[in-house]
PDB file of C-alpha atoms in Angstrom:
ATOM      1  CA  UNK A   1     194.783 -63.190 114.512  1.00 52.00           C
ATOM      2  CA  UNK A   2     198.023 -61.910 112.936  1.00 56.00           C
ATOM      3  CA  UNK A   3     196.267 -61.301 109.533  1.00 70.00           C
ATOM      4  CA  UNK A   4     193.825 -59.120 111.428  1.00 73.00           C
ATOM      5  CA  UNK A   5     196.640 -57.423 113.136  1.00 67.00           C
ATOM      6  CA  UNK A   6     198.405 -56.468 109.844  1.00 70.00           C
ATOM      7  CA  UNK A   7     195.111 -55.416 108.399  1.00 80.00           C
ATOM      8  CA  UNK A   8     194.744 -53.063 111.161  1.00 81.00           C
ATOM      9  CA  UNK A   9     198.270 -51.728 110.599  1.00 78.00           C
ATOM     10  CA  UNK A  10     197.595 -51.313 106.882  1.00 80.00           C
ATOM     11  CA  UNK A  11     194.314 -49.466 107.737  1.00 89.00           C
ATOM     12  CA  UNK A  12     196.275 -46.796 109.744  1.00 92.00           C
ATOM     13  CA  UNK A  13     198.062 -45.908 106.352  1.00 93.00           C
ATOM     14  CA  UNK A  14     194.707 -45.674 104.566  1.00 94.00           C
ATOM     15  CA  UNK A  15     193.291 -43.439 107.289  1.00 96.00           C
ATOM     16  CA  UNK A  16     196.166 -41.143 107.119  1.00 97.00           C
ATOM     17  CA  UNK A  17     196.085 -40.822 103.289  1.00 97.00           C
ATOM     18  CA  UNK A  18     192.297 -39.934 103.738  1.00 97.00           C
ATOM     19  CA  UNK A  19     193.349 -37.142 106.156  1.00 98.00           C
ATOM     20  CA  UNK A  20     195.744 -35.768 103.591  1.00 98.00           C
ATOM     21  CA  UNK A  21     192.816 -35.627 101.091  1.00 98.00           C
ATOM     22  CA  UNK A  22     190.711 -33.831 103.569  1.00 98.00           C
ATOM     23  CA  UNK A  23     193.215 -31.279 104.692  1.00 98.00           C
ATOM     24  CA  UNK A  24     194.245 -30.595 101.028  1.00 98.00           C
ATOM     25  CA  UNK A  25     190.551 -29.902 100.177  1.00 98.00           C
ATOM     26  CA  UNK A  26     190.175 -27.702 103.244  1.00 98.00           C
ATOM     27  CA  UNK A  27     193.358 -25.644 102.267  1.00 98.00           C
ATOM     28  CA  UNK A  28     192.212 -25.241  98.678  1.00 98.00           C
ATOM     29  CA  UNK A  29     188.774 -23.952  99.763  1.00 98.00           C
ATOM     30  CA  UNK A  30     190.217 -21.737 102.562  1.00 98.00           C
ATOM     31  CA  UNK A  31     192.512 -20.160 100.083  1.00 98.00           C
ATOM     32  CA  UNK A  32     189.819 -19.409  97.630  1.00 98.00           C
ATOM     33  CA  UNK A  33     187.670 -18.073 100.495  1.00 98.00           C
ATOM     34  CA  UNK A  34     190.366 -15.744 101.647  1.00 97.00           C
ATOM     35  CA  UNK A  35     191.138 -14.361  98.257  1.00 97.00           C
ATOM     36  CA  UNK A  36     187.557 -14.176  96.921  1.00 97.00           C
ATOM     37  CA  UNK A  37     185.741 -13.318 100.191  1.00 96.00           C
ATOM     38  CA  UNK A  38     183.689 -16.420  99.827  1.00 97.00           C
ATOM     39  CA  UNK A  39     181.684 -16.778 102.971  1.00 97.00           C
ATOM     40  CA  UNK A  40     180.035 -20.165 101.839  1.00 97.00           C
ATOM     41  CA  UNK A  41     183.439 -21.818 101.339  1.00 97.00           C
ATOM     42  CA  UNK A  42     184.745 -20.412 104.529  1.00 97.00           C
ATOM     43  CA  UNK A  43     181.947 -21.985 106.466  1.00 98.00           C
ATOM     44  CA  UNK A  44     182.351 -25.203 104.590  1.00 97.00           C
ATOM     45  CA  UNK A  45     185.954 -25.512 105.739  1.00 98.00           C
ATOM     46  CA  UNK A  46     185.087 -24.626 109.372  1.00 98.00           C
ATOM     47  CA  UNK A  47     182.334 -27.188 109.594  1.00 97.00           C
ATOM     48  CA  UNK A  48     184.143 -30.043 107.678  1.00 96.00           C
ATOM     49  CA  UNK A  49     186.972 -30.031 110.048  1.00 97.00           C
ATOM     50  CA  UNK A  50     184.971 -32.374 112.203  1.00 97.00           C
ATOM     51  CA  UNK A  51     185.805 -35.121 109.647  1.00 97.00           C
ATOM     52  CA  UNK A  52     189.556 -34.606 110.260  1.00 97.00           C
ATOM     53  CA  UNK A  53     189.219 -34.643 113.920  1.00 98.00           C
ATOM     54  CA  UNK A  54     187.098 -37.792 113.836  1.00 97.00           C
ATOM     55  CA  UNK A  55     189.798 -39.696 111.841  1.00 97.00           C
ATOM     56  CA  UNK A  56     192.582 -38.325 114.271  1.00 97.00           C
ATOM     57  CA  UNK A  57     190.648 -39.917 117.144  1.00 97.00           C
ATOM     58  CA  UNK A  58     190.111 -43.101 115.336  1.00 95.00           C
ATOM     59  CA  UNK A  59     193.688 -43.391 114.620  1.00 95.00           C
ATOM     60  CA  UNK A  60     194.511 -42.639 118.320  1.00 95.00           C
ATOM     61  CA  UNK A  61     192.341 -45.352 119.539  1.00 93.00           C
ATOM     62  CA  UNK A  62     193.573 -47.901 117.069  1.00 91.00           C
ATOM     63  CA  UNK A  63     197.110 -47.197 118.025  1.00 91.00           C
ATOM     64  CA  UNK A  64     196.570 -47.416 121.712  1.00 91.00           C
ATOM     65  CA  UNK A  65     194.580 -50.666 121.172  1.00 88.00           C
ATOM     66  CA  UNK A  66     197.271 -52.299 119.141  1.00 85.00           C
ATOM     67  CA  UNK A  67     199.913 -51.359 121.527  1.00 85.00           C
ATOM     68  CA  UNK A  68     197.910 -52.822 124.422  1.00 85.00           C
ATOM     69  CA  UNK A  69     196.892 -55.959 122.620  1.00 80.00           C
ATOM     70  CA  UNK A  70     199.735 -56.727 120.379  1.00 76.00           C
ATOM     71  CA  UNK A  71     202.817 -55.082 121.981  1.00 76.00           C
ATOM     72  CA  UNK A  72     204.344 -54.336 118.630  1.00 68.00           C
ATOM     73  CA  UNK A  73     208.092 -54.212 118.324  1.00 71.00           C
ATOM     74  CA  UNK A  74     210.752 -53.162 115.758  1.00 76.00           C
ATOM     75  CA  UNK A  75     209.138 -52.028 112.429  1.00 75.00           C
ATOM     76  CA  UNK A  76     205.615 -52.529 113.647  1.00 82.00           C
ATOM     77  CA  UNK A  77     206.291 -50.302 116.706  1.00 86.00           C
ATOM     78  CA  UNK A  78     207.671 -47.631 114.391  1.00 85.00           C
ATOM     79  CA  UNK A  79     204.539 -48.033 112.310  1.00 88.00           C
ATOM     80  CA  UNK A  80     202.089 -47.228 115.142  1.00 88.00           C
ATOM     81  CA  UNK A  81     204.227 -44.414 116.645  1.00 89.00           C
ATOM     82  CA  UNK A  82     204.717 -42.620 113.356  1.00 92.00           C
ATOM     83  CA  UNK A  83     201.088 -43.050 112.455  1.00 94.00           C
ATOM     84  CA  UNK A  84     200.253 -41.331 115.769  1.00 94.00           C
ATOM     85  CA  UNK A  85     202.733 -38.398 115.141  1.00 95.00           C
ATOM     86  CA  UNK A  86     201.432 -38.019 111.499  1.00 97.00           C
ATOM     87  CA  UNK A  87     197.862 -37.933 112.628  1.00 97.00           C
ATOM     88  CA  UNK A  88     198.631 -35.145 115.000  1.00 97.00           C
ATOM     89  CA  UNK A  89     200.386 -33.101 112.270  1.00 98.00           C
ATOM     90  CA  UNK A  90     197.455 -33.628 109.849  1.00 98.00           C
ATOM     91  CA  UNK A  91     194.870 -32.744 112.424  1.00 98.00           C
ATOM     92  CA  UNK A  92     196.839 -29.397 113.052  1.00 98.00           C
ATOM     93  CA  UNK A  93     197.002 -28.809 109.273  1.00 98.00           C
ATOM     94  CA  UNK A  94     193.084 -28.953 109.263  1.00 98.00           C
ATOM     95  CA  UNK A  95     193.100 -26.558 112.017  1.00 98.00           C
ATOM     96  CA  UNK A  96     195.300 -24.062 110.141  1.00 98.00           C
ATOM     97  CA  UNK A  97     192.999 -24.208 107.146  1.00 98.00           C
ATOM     98  CA  UNK A  98     190.157 -23.443 109.544  1.00 98.00           C
ATOM     99  CA  UNK A  99     192.148 -20.391 110.866  1.00 98.00           C
ATOM    100  CA  UNK A 100     192.541 -19.050 107.370  1.00 98.00           C
ATOM    101  CA  UNK A 101     188.832 -19.706 106.663  1.00 98.00           C
ATOM    102  CA  UNK A 102     187.874 -17.668 109.792  1.00 97.00           C
ATOM    103  CA  UNK A 103     190.088 -14.860 108.571  1.00 97.00           C
ATOM    104  CA  UNK A 104     188.144 -14.753 105.394  1.00 97.00           C
ATOM    105  CA  UNK A 105     184.835 -14.989 107.384  1.00 97.00           C
ATOM    106  CA  UNK A 106     185.904 -12.122 109.634  1.00 95.00           C
ATOM    107  CA  UNK A 107     186.675  -9.800 106.702  1.00 93.00           C
ATOM    108  CA  UNK A 108     183.653 -10.519 104.687  1.00 95.00           C
ATOM    109  CA  UNK A 109     182.295  -9.040 102.536  1.00 95.00           C
ATOM    110  CA  UNK A 110     185.765  -7.633 101.776  1.00 93.00           C
ATOM    111  CA  UNK A 111     188.546  -9.787 100.682  1.00 93.00           C
ATOM    112  CA  UNK A 112     191.264  -9.936 103.478  1.00 93.00           C
ATOM    113  CA  UNK A 113     194.023  -9.827 100.816  1.00 95.00           C
ATOM    114  CA  UNK A 114     194.627  -6.569  98.925  1.00 94.00           C
ATOM    115  CA  UNK A 115     194.990  -6.966  95.113  1.00 94.00           C
ATOM    116  CA  UNK A 116     198.833  -6.408  95.126  1.00 93.00           C
ATOM    117  CA  UNK A 117     199.162  -9.315  97.441  1.00 95.00           C
ATOM    118  CA  UNK A 118     196.771 -11.703  95.883  1.00 96.00           C
ATOM    119  CA  UNK A 119     199.277 -13.438  93.544  1.00 96.00           C
ATOM    120  CA  UNK A 120     201.747 -14.055  96.535  1.00 96.00           C
ATOM    121  CA  UNK A 121     198.994 -15.637  98.740  1.00 97.00           C
ATOM    122  CA  UNK A 122     197.532 -17.682  95.767  1.00 97.00           C
ATOM    123  CA  UNK A 123     201.090 -19.083  95.147  1.00 97.00           C
ATOM    124  CA  UNK A 124     201.396 -19.939  98.893  1.00 98.00           C
ATOM    125  CA  UNK A 125     198.074 -21.744  98.765  1.00 97.00           C
ATOM    126  CA  UNK A 126     199.240 -23.633  95.598  1.00 97.00           C
ATOM    127  CA  UNK A 127     202.362 -24.719  97.369  1.00 97.00           C
ATOM    128  CA  UNK A 128     200.557 -25.795 100.368  1.00 97.00           C
ATOM    129  CA  UNK A 129     198.226 -27.997  98.289  1.00 97.00           C
ATOM    130  CA  UNK A 130     201.087 -29.510  96.405  1.00 96.00           C
ATOM    131  CA  UNK A 131     202.969 -30.362  99.571  1.00 97.00           C
ATOM    132  CA  UNK A 132     200.113 -32.186 101.191  1.00 97.00           C
ATOM    133  CA  UNK A 133     199.369 -34.001  97.945  1.00 97.00           C
ATOM    134  CA  UNK A 134     202.936 -35.104  97.849  1.00 96.00           C
ATOM    135  CA  UNK A 135     202.912 -36.117 101.480  1.00 96.00           C
ATOM    136  CA  UNK A 136     199.769 -38.267 100.832  1.00 96.00           C
ATOM    137  CA  UNK A 137     201.648 -39.970  97.999  1.00 96.00           C
ATOM    138  CA  UNK A 138     204.749 -40.525 100.326  1.00 96.00           C
ATOM    139  CA  UNK A 139     202.447 -42.148 102.990  1.00 95.00           C
ATOM    140  CA  UNK A 140     200.753 -44.482 100.307  1.00 95.00           C
ATOM    141  CA  UNK A 141     203.958 -45.294  98.453  1.00 94.00           C
ATOM    142  CA  UNK A 142     206.531 -45.084 101.293  1.00 93.00           C
ATOM    143  CA  UNK A 143     208.825 -43.415  98.664  1.00 94.00           C
ATOM    144  CA  UNK A 144     211.797 -42.098 100.594  1.00 93.00           C
ATOM    145  CA  UNK A 145     213.186 -40.062  97.713  1.00 93.00           C
ATOM    146  CA  UNK A 146     209.866 -38.195  97.299  1.00 94.00           C
ATOM    147  CA  UNK A 147     209.652 -37.653 101.074  1.00 93.00           C
ATOM    148  CA  UNK A 148     212.938 -36.018 101.006  1.00 92.00           C
ATOM    149  CA  UNK A 149     211.761 -33.542  98.246  1.00 92.00           C
ATOM    150  CA  UNK A 150     209.397 -31.646 100.646  1.00 94.00           C
ATOM    151  CA  UNK A 151     212.200 -29.754 102.190  1.00 92.00           C
ATOM    152  CA  UNK A 152     212.764 -27.836  98.885  1.00 92.00           C
ATOM    153  CA  UNK A 153     209.082 -27.247  98.685  1.00 94.00           C
ATOM    154  CA  UNK A 154     209.050 -25.743 102.199  1.00 96.00           C
ATOM    155  CA  UNK A 155     212.017 -23.511 101.218  1.00 96.00           C
ATOM    156  CA  UNK A 156     209.842 -22.035  98.427  1.00 96.00           C
ATOM    157  CA  UNK A 157     206.965 -21.424 100.994  1.00 97.00           C
ATOM    158  CA  UNK A 158     209.389 -19.596 103.357  1.00 97.00           C
ATOM    159  CA  UNK A 159     210.616 -17.436 100.644  1.00 97.00           C
ATOM    160  CA  UNK A 160     206.992 -16.413  99.793  1.00 97.00           C
ATOM    161  CA  UNK A 161     206.311 -15.820 103.600  1.00 96.00           C
ATOM    162  CA  UNK A 162     209.296 -13.382 103.797  1.00 96.00           C
ATOM    163  CA  UNK A 163     208.096 -11.634 100.544  1.00 95.00           C
ATOM    164  CA  UNK A 164     204.777 -11.197 102.081  1.00 94.00           C
ATOM    165  CA  UNK A 165     206.189  -9.718 105.283  1.00 91.00           C
ATOM    166  CA  UNK A 166     208.373  -7.389 103.262  1.00 93.00           C
ATOM    167  CA  UNK A 167     205.453  -5.925 101.438  1.00 91.00           C
ATOM    168  CA  UNK A 168     203.580  -5.406 104.648  1.00 91.00           C
ATOM    169  CA  UNK A 169     206.539  -3.454 106.165  1.00 90.00           C
ATOM    170  CA  UNK A 170     207.148  -1.418 103.070  1.00 91.00           C
ATOM    171  CA  UNK A 171     206.572   2.397 103.114  1.00 90.00           C
ATOM    172  CA  UNK A 172     203.900   1.995 100.445  1.00 89.00           C
ATOM    173  CA  UNK A 173     201.617  -0.044 102.741  1.00 91.00           C
ATOM    174  CA  UNK A 174     198.166   1.762 102.726  1.00 92.00           C
ATOM    175  CA  UNK A 175     195.732  -0.568 104.225  1.00 91.00           C
ATOM    176  CA  UNK A 176     196.242   0.053 107.998  1.00 90.00           C
ATOM    177  CA  UNK A 177     196.918  -2.111 110.893  1.00 91.00           C
ATOM    178  CA  UNK A 178     194.131  -4.492 111.220  1.00 91.00           C
ATOM    179  CA  UNK A 179     194.561  -5.862 107.548  1.00 91.00           C
ATOM    180  CA  UNK A 180     198.249  -6.159 108.179  1.00 93.00           C
ATOM    181  CA  UNK A 181     197.572  -8.228 111.271  1.00 94.00           C
ATOM    182  CA  UNK A 182     195.258 -10.484 109.407  1.00 94.00           C
ATOM    183  CA  UNK A 183     197.676 -10.960 106.605  1.00 95.00           C
ATOM    184  CA  UNK A 184     200.550 -11.512 108.865  1.00 95.00           C
ATOM    185  CA  UNK A 185     198.623 -14.328 110.593  1.00 96.00           C
ATOM    186  CA  UNK A 186     197.444 -15.845 107.453  1.00 96.00           C
ATOM    187  CA  UNK A 187     201.035 -16.004 106.066  1.00 96.00           C
ATOM    188  CA  UNK A 188     201.992 -17.793 109.270  1.00 97.00           C
ATOM    189  CA  UNK A 189     199.254 -20.295 108.972  1.00 98.00           C
ATOM    190  CA  UNK A 190     200.441 -21.250 105.324  1.00 98.00           C
ATOM    191  CA  UNK A 191     203.932 -21.439 106.541  1.00 97.00           C
ATOM    192  CA  UNK A 192     203.079 -23.664 109.506  1.00 98.00           C
ATOM    193  CA  UNK A 193     200.864 -25.839 107.212  1.00 98.00           C
ATOM    194  CA  UNK A 194     203.918 -26.451 105.052  1.00 98.00           C
ATOM    195  CA  UNK A 195     206.044 -27.261 108.129  1.00 97.00           C
ATOM    196  CA  UNK A 196     203.550 -29.998 109.115  1.00 97.00           C
ATOM    197  CA  UNK A 197     203.562 -31.461 105.719  1.00 97.00           C
ATOM    198  CA  UNK A 198     207.411 -31.710 105.901  1.00 97.00           C
ATOM    199  CA  UNK A 199     207.041 -33.447 109.356  1.00 96.00           C
ATOM    200  CA  UNK A 200     204.622 -36.013 107.919  1.00 97.00           C
ATOM    201  CA  UNK A 201     207.118 -36.844 105.055  1.00 95.00           C
ATOM    202  CA  UNK A 202     210.064 -37.030 107.578  1.00 95.00           C
ATOM    203  CA  UNK A 203     208.052 -39.472 109.600  1.00 94.00           C
ATOM    204  CA  UNK A 204     207.519 -41.826 106.538  1.00 94.00           C
ATOM    205  CA  UNK A 205     211.250 -41.592 105.857  1.00 93.00           C
ATOM    206  CA  UNK A 206     212.005 -42.618 109.452  1.00 90.00           C
ATOM    207  CA  UNK A 207     209.465 -45.307 109.299  1.00 89.00           C
ATOM    208  CA  UNK A 208     210.962 -46.873 106.095  1.00 89.00           C
ATOM    209  CA  UNK A 209     214.577 -46.450 106.816  1.00 88.00           C
ATOM    210  CA  UNK A 210     214.900 -46.033 110.631  1.00 84.00           C
ATOM    211  CA  UNK A 211     216.788 -42.951 110.187  1.00 82.00           C
ATOM    212  CA  UNK A 212     215.759 -39.180 110.305  1.00 79.00           C
ATOM    213  CA  UNK A 213     216.180 -37.257 106.883  1.00 78.00           C
ATOM    214  CA  UNK A 214     219.118 -35.159 108.141  1.00 78.00           C
ATOM    215  CA  UNK A 215     220.991 -38.365 109.025  1.00 76.00           C
ATOM    216  CA  UNK A 216     220.367 -39.697 105.455  1.00 77.00           C
ATOM    217  CA  UNK A 217     221.369 -36.438 103.831  1.00 68.00           C
ATOM    218  CA  UNK A 218     224.466 -36.012 105.855  1.00 64.00           C
ATOM    219  CA  UNK A 219     225.883 -39.371 104.766  1.00 59.00           C
ATOM    220  CA  UNK A 220     228.936 -39.131 102.468  1.00 52.00           C
TER     221      UNK A 220
END
């Protein structure tokens, strides 16, 4: 019985890593759809979100079942609680990729991103992919040092988000209000996606150490 119990605990990590793979793929395709006005890719991102939602529900069911049957304590309790939190963050990351894909679909056949902003948005998409790939590695390896690195990646995303906003507010903006709204929202979706990746890594740090990252970094 205990072997089966620990297999179920290990299975939570496997499901979470699979979610990171899915939401990374979704973000990669959503970014391309946004930049290239690729309607097919946008529709793929929207429809494939069901897979992410399905795993999120499976994790929730496993966690509630384990808590009811096994009454986990100490490290095992941290495992199931953080699994539930990480699953929620990853599910929302999938939703954010869908929002970007829907922006691409709404603006089709035109690209939602003007030529002078394409490099910035492309870099935001690349950072988002890099962060979720790193978060997946953190879940699989429980590498605390790697988990702490995501804060610096998030700073880079925040800088690009501010740069995008500054370009929208510049006197030279010539594309009108509706494109500005779409780009503002898209920038926010990338920024929030990165925030959730940080939350996932922070939860792994807490799972392994019992401390939040800020407690570790503040130690003399």
